[in-house]
Short mmCIF file of C-alpha atoms and ligand atoms in Angstrom, two decimals:
data_model
loop_
_atom_site.label_atom_id
_atom_site.label_comp_id
_atom_site.label_asym_id
_atom_site.label_seq_id
_atom_site.Cartn_x
_atom_site.Cartn_y
_atom_site.Cartn_z
CA UNK A 1 0.00 0.00 0.00
CA UNK A 2 1.32 3.46 -0.80
CA UNK A 3 2.18 5.96 1.93
CA UNK A 4 0.18 8.84 0.58
CA UNK A 5 0.91 11.23 3.45
CA UNK A 6 4.68 11.10 2.96
CA UNK A 7 4.49 11.49 -0.78
CA UNK A 8 2.06 14.36 -0.47
CA UNK A 9 4.32 16.18 1.93
CA UNK A 10 7.11 15.95 -0.65
CA UNK A 11 4.83 17.36 -3.31
CA UNK A 12 3.36 20.15 -1.19
CA UNK A 13 5.74 22.86 -2.39
CA UNK A 14 5.01 22.14 -6.04
CA UNK A 15 1.31 22.11 -5.37
CA UNK A 16 1.40 25.45 -3.55
CA UNK A 17 3.28 27.10 -6.38
CA UNK A 18 0.76 25.72 -8.83
CA UNK A 19 -2.21 27.20 -7.01
CA UNK A 20 -0.79 30.46 -5.72
CA UNK A 21 0.44 32.10 -8.88
CA UNK A 22 -1.66 34.08 -11.28
CA UNK A 23 -1.24 33.96 -15.04
CA UNK A 24 -0.79 30.58 -16.67
CA UNK A 25 -2.13 27.76 -14.54
CA UNK A 26 1.08 25.94 -13.73
CA UNK A 27 -0.72 22.85 -12.51
CA UNK A 28 -2.42 22.46 -15.88
CA UNK A 29 0.63 23.43 -17.92
CA UNK A 30 2.91 21.09 -16.06
CA UNK A 31 0.41 18.26 -16.46
CA UNK A 32 0.19 18.90 -20.19
CA UNK A 33 3.98 18.66 -20.49
CA UNK A 34 3.95 15.42 -18.53
CA UNK A 35 1.05 13.94 -20.51
CA UNK A 36 2.84 14.64 -23.79
CA UNK A 37 5.69 12.42 -22.68
CA UNK A 38 3.56 9.68 -21.15
CA UNK A 39 0.84 9.42 -23.77
CA UNK A 40 3.45 9.83 -26.50
CA UNK A 41 5.08 6.63 -25.23
CA UNK A 42 1.72 4.88 -24.99
CA UNK A 43 0.91 5.94 -28.53
CA UNK A 44 4.15 4.42 -29.78
CA UNK A 45 3.34 1.17 -27.98
CA UNK A 46 -0.15 1.17 -29.48
CA UNK A 47 0.72 1.75 -33.10
CA UNK A 48 2.77 -0.50 -35.30
CA UNK A 49 2.44 0.53 -38.89
CA UNK A 50 -1.21 0.27 -39.80
CA UNK A 51 -2.01 -1.83 -36.76
CA UNK A 52 -3.66 0.18 -34.01
CA UNK A 53 -4.20 -1.36 -30.61
CA UNK A 54 -6.22 -0.03 -27.69
CA UNK A 55 -4.25 0.25 -24.45
CA UNK A 56 -6.29 -0.30 -21.31
CA UNK A 57 -3.82 -0.85 -18.48
CA UNK A 58 -0.26 -1.80 -17.56
CA UNK A 59 0.40 -5.02 -15.69
CA UNK A 60 3.50 -7.13 -14.97
CA UNK A 61 5.65 -4.76 -17.01
CA UNK A 62 3.44 -4.88 -20.10
CA UNK A 63 0.89 -2.58 -21.65
CA UNK A 64 -2.36 -4.52 -21.99
CA UNK A 65 -4.67 -4.03 -24.94
CA UNK A 66 -8.39 -4.66 -25.37
CA UNK A 67 -10.61 -5.57 -28.33
CA UNK A 68 -12.95 -2.92 -29.67
CA UNK A 69 -16.06 -4.35 -28.02
CA UNK A 70 -14.58 -3.88 -24.53
CA UNK A 71 -16.33 -1.15 -22.52
CA UNK A 72 -13.06 0.82 -22.18
CA UNK A 73 -12.24 0.91 -25.90
CA UNK A 74 -13.18 4.57 -26.47
CA UNK A 75 -11.10 6.13 -23.73
CA UNK A 76 -7.73 6.06 -25.48
CA UNK A 77 -9.10 7.78 -28.59
CA UNK A 78 -10.82 10.22 -26.23
CA UNK A 79 -7.57 10.95 -24.41
CA UNK A 80 -5.89 11.66 -27.73
CA UNK A 81 -8.65 14.15 -28.57
CA UNK A 82 -8.15 15.77 -25.17
CA UNK A 83 -4.42 16.02 -25.86
CA UNK A 84 -5.31 17.82 -29.06
CA UNK A 85 -7.62 20.15 -27.11
CA UNK A 86 -4.97 20.81 -24.46
CA UNK A 87 -2.07 21.37 -26.87
CA UNK A 88 -3.59 22.50 -30.17
CA UNK A 89 -1.09 20.20 -31.86
CA UNK A 90 -2.58 18.58 -34.99
CA UNK A 91 -0.40 15.51 -34.47
CA UNK A 92 -2.71 14.45 -31.61
CA UNK A 93 -5.81 15.01 -33.75
CA UNK A 94 -4.44 12.82 -36.53
CA UNK A 95 -3.83 9.92 -34.17
CA UNK A 96 -7.13 10.56 -32.39
CA UNK A 97 -8.96 10.33 -35.71
CA UNK A 98 -7.32 7.01 -36.58
CA UNK A 99 -8.05 5.51 -33.14
CA UNK A 100 -11.63 6.81 -33.28
CA UNK A 101 -12.39 5.39 -36.70
CA UNK A 102 -11.04 2.01 -35.68
CA UNK A 103 -14.16 1.82 -33.49
CA UNK A 104 -16.54 2.21 -36.42
CA UNK A 105 -18.39 -1.10 -35.96
CA UNK A 106 -19.38 -0.31 -32.36
CA UNK A 107 -22.29 1.70 -33.71
CA UNK A 108 -24.03 -1.65 -34.35
CA UNK A 109 -23.15 -3.28 -31.02
CA UNK A 110 -26.25 -4.20 -29.02
CA UNK A 111 -25.11 -6.82 -26.48
CA UNK A 112 -24.15 -4.39 -23.72
CA UNK A 113 -24.91 -0.82 -22.72
CA UNK A 114 -21.47 0.75 -22.69
CA UNK A 115 -21.60 2.07 -26.25
CA UNK A 116 -22.31 5.53 -24.85
CA UNK A 117 -18.89 5.59 -23.21
CA UNK A 118 -17.21 4.02 -26.22
CA UNK A 119 -18.62 6.18 -28.96
CA UNK A 120 -19.20 9.47 -27.17
CA UNK A 121 -15.64 9.69 -25.81
CA UNK A 122 -14.18 9.01 -29.25
CA UNK A 123 -16.58 10.17 -31.99
CA UNK A 124 -18.30 12.69 -29.72
CA UNK A 125 -15.06 14.50 -28.91
CA UNK A 126 -13.94 14.26 -32.53
CA UNK A 127 -17.18 15.88 -33.66
CA UNK A 128 -16.98 18.58 -30.99
CA UNK A 129 -13.39 19.49 -31.75
CA UNK A 130 -13.23 19.02 -35.52
CA UNK A 131 -16.83 19.28 -36.65
CA UNK A 132 -16.39 16.08 -38.60
CA UNK A 133 -19.94 15.69 -39.94
CA UNK A 134 -19.90 11.93 -40.80
CA UNK A 135 -19.34 11.29 -37.08
CA UNK A 136 -22.94 12.39 -36.48
CA UNK A 137 -24.21 9.35 -38.37
CA UNK A 138 -22.13 7.08 -36.16
CA UNK A 139 -23.49 8.70 -33.00
CA UNK A 140 -27.10 8.44 -34.20
CA UNK A 141 -26.68 4.79 -35.24
CA UNK A 142 -25.11 4.05 -31.84
CA UNK A 143 -28.10 5.66 -30.15
CA UNK A 144 -30.38 3.36 -32.16
CA UNK A 145 -28.36 0.33 -31.08
CA UNK A 146 -28.39 1.41 -27.44
CA UNK A 147 -32.14 2.00 -27.63
CA UNK A 148 -32.69 -1.68 -28.45
CA UNK A 149 -31.85 -2.26 -24.78
CA UNK A 150 -34.76 -0.10 -23.60
CA UNK A 151 -37.27 -2.09 -21.57
CA UNK A 152 -40.57 -0.29 -21.93
CA UNK A 153 -42.34 -1.61 -18.79
CA UNK A 154 -39.42 -0.84 -16.50
CA UNK A 155 -38.58 2.38 -18.33
CA UNK A 156 -34.85 1.65 -18.27
CA UNK A 157 -32.00 0.63 -20.52
CA UNK A 158 -30.82 -2.83 -19.55
CA UNK A 159 -27.11 -2.62 -18.70
CA UNK A 160 -25.88 -6.17 -18.92
CA UNK A 161 -27.27 -9.11 -20.83
CA UNK A 162 -27.97 -12.11 -18.62
CA UNK A 163 -27.30 -14.87 -21.13
CA UNK A 164 -23.52 -14.75 -20.94
CA UNK A 165 -20.48 -14.30 -18.71
CA UNK A 166 -20.50 -13.93 -14.92
CA UNK A 167 -23.66 -11.82 -15.21
CA UNK A 168 -25.61 -14.94 -16.17
CA UNK A 169 -24.86 -16.47 -12.76
CA UNK A 170 -26.50 -13.83 -10.58
CA UNK A 171 -30.16 -14.62 -11.22
CA UNK A 172 -30.85 -11.16 -12.66
CA UNK A 173 -33.50 -10.42 -15.28
CA UNK A 174 -32.86 -6.82 -16.19
CA UNK A 175 -29.83 -5.47 -14.32
CA UNK A 176 -29.23 -1.74 -14.43
CA UNK A 177 -25.99 -0.39 -13.06
CA UNK A 178 -25.46 3.19 -11.96
CA UNK A 179 -22.67 3.44 -14.58
CA UNK A 180 -25.42 3.48 -17.19
CA UNK A 181 -26.08 7.14 -16.39
CA UNK A 182 -22.90 7.79 -18.38
CA UNK A 183 -24.46 6.48 -21.60
CA UNK A 184 -27.26 9.04 -21.62
CA UNK A 185 -25.23 11.92 -23.01
CA UNK A 186 -24.96 10.10 -26.32
CA UNK A 187 -28.76 9.74 -26.44
CA UNK A 188 -29.34 13.41 -25.64
CA UNK A 189 -26.88 14.39 -28.35
CA UNK A 190 -28.45 11.99 -30.86
CA UNK A 191 -31.80 13.75 -30.42
CA UNK A 192 -30.16 17.12 -30.98
CA UNK A 193 -28.45 15.84 -34.12
CA UNK A 194 -31.34 13.87 -35.62
CA UNK A 195 -34.42 15.67 -34.32
CA UNK A 196 -35.73 12.26 -33.21
CA UNK A 197 -37.00 12.78 -29.66
CA UNK A 198 -37.19 9.04 -28.94
CA UNK A 199 -33.62 9.07 -27.64
CA UNK A 200 -34.32 12.02 -25.36
CA UNK A 201 -37.40 10.33 -23.88
CA UNK A 202 -35.52 7.09 -23.26
CA UNK A 203 -32.72 8.99 -21.53
CA UNK A 204 -35.15 10.92 -19.32
CA UNK A 205 -37.09 7.80 -18.42
CA UNK A 206 -33.89 5.96 -17.52
CA UNK A 207 -32.61 8.89 -15.42
CA UNK A 208 -35.97 9.17 -13.61
CA UNK A 209 -36.25 5.48 -12.81
CA UNK A 210 -32.65 5.45 -11.63
CA UNK A 211 -33.32 8.47 -9.44
CA UNK A 212 -36.31 6.67 -7.97
CA UNK A 213 -34.70 3.31 -7.36
CA UNK A 214 -30.92 3.50 -7.11
CA UNK A 215 -30.45 5.95 -4.25
CA UNK A 216 -30.40 5.69 -0.49
CA UNK A 217 -31.48 8.33 2.00
CA UNK A 218 -27.92 9.52 2.52
CA UNK A 219 -27.40 10.29 -1.19
CA UNK A 220 -25.24 7.23 -1.91
CA UNK A 221 -26.33 4.69 -4.49
CA UNK A 222 -26.51 0.98 -5.08
CA UNK A 223 -24.43 -0.40 -7.88
CA UNK A 224 -27.04 -2.74 -9.39
CA UNK A 225 -30.84 -2.57 -9.43
CA UNK A 226 -32.51 -5.56 -11.04
CA UNK A 227 -35.92 -5.00 -12.66
CA UNK A 228 -38.65 -7.34 -13.77
CA UNK A 229 -38.85 -6.44 -17.46
CA UNK A 230 -42.47 -7.65 -17.67
CA UNK A 231 -43.90 -5.63 -14.78
CA UNK A 232 -41.24 -2.98 -14.22
CA UNK A 233 -41.01 -3.90 -10.51
CA UNK A 234 -37.67 -3.77 -8.71
CA UNK A 235 -36.54 -7.35 -8.00
CA UNK A 236 -33.51 -6.49 -5.92
CA UNK A 237 -30.63 -4.14 -5.18
CA UNK A 238 -27.04 -5.28 -4.82
CA UNK A 239 -23.46 -4.78 -5.85
CA UNK A 240 -21.20 -6.24 -8.50
CA UNK A 241 -18.00 -4.24 -8.08
CA UNK A 242 -18.36 -2.83 -4.58
CA UNK A 243 -17.52 -4.20 -1.15
CA UNK A 244 -21.07 -5.28 -0.29
CA UNK A 245 -24.65 -4.81 -1.39
CA UNK A 246 -25.15 -1.98 1.10
CA UNK A 247 -21.79 -0.29 0.61
CA UNK A 248 -20.97 2.73 -1.53
CA UNK A 249 -18.65 1.64 -4.33
CA UNK A 250 -16.53 4.74 -5.02
CA UNK A 251 -16.65 4.75 -8.81
CA UNK A 252 -20.39 4.17 -8.75
CA UNK A 253 -20.85 7.35 -6.71
CA UNK A 254 -18.65 9.18 -9.21
CA UNK A 255 -20.71 7.93 -12.18
CA UNK A 256 -23.90 9.07 -10.42
CA UNK A 257 -22.56 12.54 -9.76
CA UNK A 258 -21.21 12.97 -13.27
CA UNK A 259 -24.28 11.43 -14.94
CA UNK A 260 -26.86 13.63 -13.19
CA UNK A 261 -24.83 16.78 -13.75
CA UNK A 262 -24.78 16.02 -17.50
CA UNK A 263 -28.48 15.06 -17.55
CA UNK A 264 -29.27 18.46 -16.03
CA UNK A 265 -27.27 20.10 -18.79
CA UNK A 266 -29.41 18.57 -21.53
CA UNK A 267 -32.80 18.88 -19.85
CA UNK A 268 -32.66 21.78 -17.41
CA UNK A 269 -34.69 19.62 -14.99
CA UNK A 270 -33.92 20.82 -11.44
CA UNK A 271 -34.43 17.29 -10.05
CA UNK A 272 -31.25 16.17 -11.84
CA UNK A 273 -29.20 19.04 -10.49
CA UNK A 274 -30.58 18.34 -6.99
CA UNK A 275 -29.58 14.70 -7.31
CA UNK A 276 -26.08 15.59 -8.48
CA UNK A 277 -25.71 17.89 -5.49
CA UNK A 278 -26.98 15.22 -3.09
CA UNK A 279 -24.39 12.79 -4.40
CA UNK A 280 -21.71 15.48 -4.21
CA UNK A 281 -22.61 16.12 -0.55
CA UNK A 282 -22.32 12.41 0.17
CA UNK A 283 -18.94 12.10 -1.55
CA UNK A 284 -17.49 15.25 0.00
CA UNK A 285 -18.52 14.02 3.42
CA UNK A 286 -16.74 10.69 2.96
CA UNK A 287 -13.46 11.58 1.27
CA UNK A 288 -10.15 11.12 3.06
CA UNK A 289 -8.02 14.18 3.81
CA UNK A 290 -6.12 14.06 0.50
CA UNK A 291 -9.44 13.74 -1.42
CA UNK A 292 -8.67 10.54 -3.35
CA UNK A 293 -11.22 7.91 -2.35
CA UNK A 294 -10.58 4.37 -1.35
CA UNK A 295 -12.13 1.94 -3.82
CA UNK A 296 -15.28 1.64 -1.70
CA UNK A 297 -16.30 4.29 0.84
CA UNK A 298 -17.44 1.54 3.22
CA UNK A 299 -14.57 -0.90 2.91
CA UNK A 300 -13.85 -1.93 6.52
CA UNK A 301 -10.11 -2.15 5.80
CA UNK A 302 -9.74 1.59 5.27
CA UNK A 303 -7.01 2.97 5.51
CA UNK A 304 -5.24 -0.31 4.75
CA UNK A 305 -6.82 -0.87 1.38
CA UNK A 306 -6.59 0.43 -2.17
CA UNK A 307 -7.22 3.92 -3.45
CA UNK A 308 -9.03 4.43 -6.71
CA UNK A 309 -7.53 7.27 -8.73
CA UNK A 310 -10.15 6.74 -11.44
CA UNK A 311 -12.93 7.68 -9.01
CA UNK A 312 -11.04 10.82 -8.02
CA UNK A 313 -10.52 11.84 -11.65
CA UNK A 314 -14.19 11.31 -12.58
CA UNK A 315 -15.35 13.09 -9.42
CA UNK A 316 -13.00 16.04 -10.00
CA UNK A 317 -14.23 16.48 -13.55
CA UNK A 318 -17.88 16.28 -12.42
CA UNK A 319 -17.29 18.77 -9.59
CA UNK A 320 -15.95 21.33 -12.07
CA UNK A 321 -19.10 20.76 -14.10
CA UNK A 322 -21.22 21.26 -10.99
CA UNK A 323 -19.29 24.39 -10.07
CA UNK A 324 -19.91 25.79 -13.55
CA UNK A 325 -23.65 25.16 -13.06
CA UNK A 326 -24.05 26.39 -9.48
CA UNK A 327 -21.15 28.78 -8.82
CA UNK A 328 -20.61 27.07 -5.45
CA UNK A 329 -16.92 27.49 -4.73
CA UNK A 330 -16.72 24.38 -2.54
CA UNK A 331 -17.05 22.19 -5.62
CA UNK A 332 -14.22 23.94 -7.37
CA UNK A 333 -11.98 23.89 -4.28
CA UNK A 334 -12.46 20.15 -3.84
CA UNK A 335 -11.90 19.47 -7.54
CA UNK A 336 -8.70 21.54 -7.40
CA UNK A 337 -7.58 19.59 -4.33
CA UNK A 338 -8.22 16.28 -6.08
CA UNK A 339 -6.20 17.34 -9.11
CA UNK A 340 -3.38 18.49 -6.85
CA UNK A 341 -3.21 15.14 -5.11
CA UNK A 342 -3.49 13.23 -8.38
CA UNK A 343 -0.66 15.36 -9.79
CA UNK A 344 1.61 14.50 -6.88
CA UNK A 345 4.10 11.60 -6.92
CA UNK A 346 1.61 9.64 -4.83
CA UNK A 347 -0.59 9.10 -7.86
CA UNK A 348 1.11 10.48 -10.95
CA UNK A 349 3.71 8.19 -12.43
CA UNK A 350 7.27 9.28 -13.03
CA UNK A 351 7.94 9.96 -16.68
CA UNK A 352 9.09 6.88 -18.55
CA UNK A 353 7.30 4.51 -16.15
CA UNK A 354 3.79 3.09 -15.80
CA UNK A 355 3.75 1.93 -19.44
CA UNK A 356 3.01 5.50 -20.51
CA UNK A 357 -0.20 5.86 -18.50
CA UNK A 358 -0.43 9.08 -16.51
CA UNK A 359 -1.98 7.94 -13.24
CA UNK A 360 -1.21 4.99 -10.99
CA UNK A 361 -3.39 3.33 -8.35
CA UNK A 362 -6.82 2.66 -9.75
CA UNK A 363 -9.10 -0.28 -9.11
CA UNK A 364 -11.09 -1.95 -11.89
CA UNK A 365 -13.11 -4.56 -10.03
CA UNK A 366 -11.82 -5.84 -6.74
CA UNK A 367 -14.46 -8.55 -6.26
CA UNK A 368 -13.56 -9.94 -9.67
CA UNK A 369 -9.84 -9.71 -8.93
CA UNK A 370 -9.32 -7.61 -12.02
CA UNK A 371 -7.32 -4.42 -12.39
CA UNK A 372 -6.35 -3.89 -8.77
CA UNK A 373 -3.99 -1.00 -8.00
CA UNK A 374 -3.10 -0.43 -11.64
CA UNK A 375 -3.26 2.39 -14.18
CA UNK A 376 -6.52 2.46 -16.14
CA UNK A 377 -7.15 4.31 -19.39
CA UNK A 378 -10.34 5.88 -18.09
CA UNK A 379 -8.57 7.35 -15.06
CA UNK A 380 -6.29 9.20 -17.50
CA UNK A 381 -9.21 10.21 -19.71
CA UNK A 382 -11.16 11.88 -16.91
CA UNK A 383 -7.99 13.38 -15.45
CA UNK A 384 -7.30 15.13 -18.79
CA UNK A 385 -10.95 16.17 -18.98
CA UNK A 386 -10.76 17.67 -15.49
CA UNK A 387 -7.67 19.64 -16.52
CA UNK A 388 -9.58 21.01 -19.52
CA UNK A 389 -12.57 21.93 -17.37
CA UNK A 390 -10.30 23.65 -14.84
CA UNK A 391 -8.56 25.57 -17.61
CA UNK A 392 -11.87 26.59 -19.16
CA UNK A 393 -13.07 27.99 -15.83
CA UNK A 394 -10.07 30.26 -15.72
N1 LIG B 1 -18.43 0.70 -15.96
C1 LIG B 1 -17.62 -0.25 -15.32
C2 LIG B 1 -16.76 0.32 -14.27
O1 LIG B 1 -16.88 1.45 -13.87
O2 LIG B 1 -15.92 -0.43 -13.79
#
């Protein structure tokens, strides 16, 4: 386990200089310089001639790659787009385009719900930054594919199929995970692009049912809610990636916060902003002093267990979003603090290490024994996004 306190003390001077000075934001600038080196190395490892591979993590001294139907396949392309946004260097856009277009066939994928992550992070950013019109068709087709998972009676998008993998062994009928809130942005955008309001209505229904059924009194949420697809009734609430059914899995709380903040953006419905703020209150009340959560807020082994840098990066990015919407300085202060800790040697890898990933110490799924205390491509993606959001606020 890392000694975060010691490492943070060593980094304190750098952090203070980053926050105290006016003019260029040294924390952001210094992170851009670092990311150029790290992601440059990862890019080299990922590209051999015309063969493009998708890096997901670094384990036992090797960069690991995933196939395009893996839920994390869009994050590397997305990170390359963010590097383009942060640097203005066309080199990043060229590689981002190639890695995005490698994902072309995902627009027809219907066997899981994560296509929102996969296509919005890649094609969505490409469209936003380069106005590449053909990308709209991909986003709209993806929205159609995702909509095939809508279960009318329950009013939700089914997250996982139950006819395959470990999910088939849990007795679920229509499992919905809180992560699914992250797929809604693609639906909202598809309505804007196509004029077809079906996607908007599905997204709103899903967000409303999730609001109704996923949350506890204290603002925390369950990971999985299983519905009866015939009657729409809730069959059960439990976890898949958290410590226990009643615990608060850290990344799940981050997805909830981020997802409701975005849903508010597209709808203007105050109930979504309220929910995002409730989740934010819960998270801010549970964070350790250095603001990087343990992998589950209720893990009884805290402080002798793993941190999850990915949760911190997602939460920081969402808190900037919430600050932009509410003007409440607490959100911005906490997001700044998270970025400062993530930028310290406790969490940010030394250049030339970590396989080229920026952040160390994330947790994929502890109960499944996968991706424990490793770099993860989505931790880097949301870290870069948080830097952009911080820079845009200034
Ligand atoms: N969406 C899967 C995860 O957050 O691990």
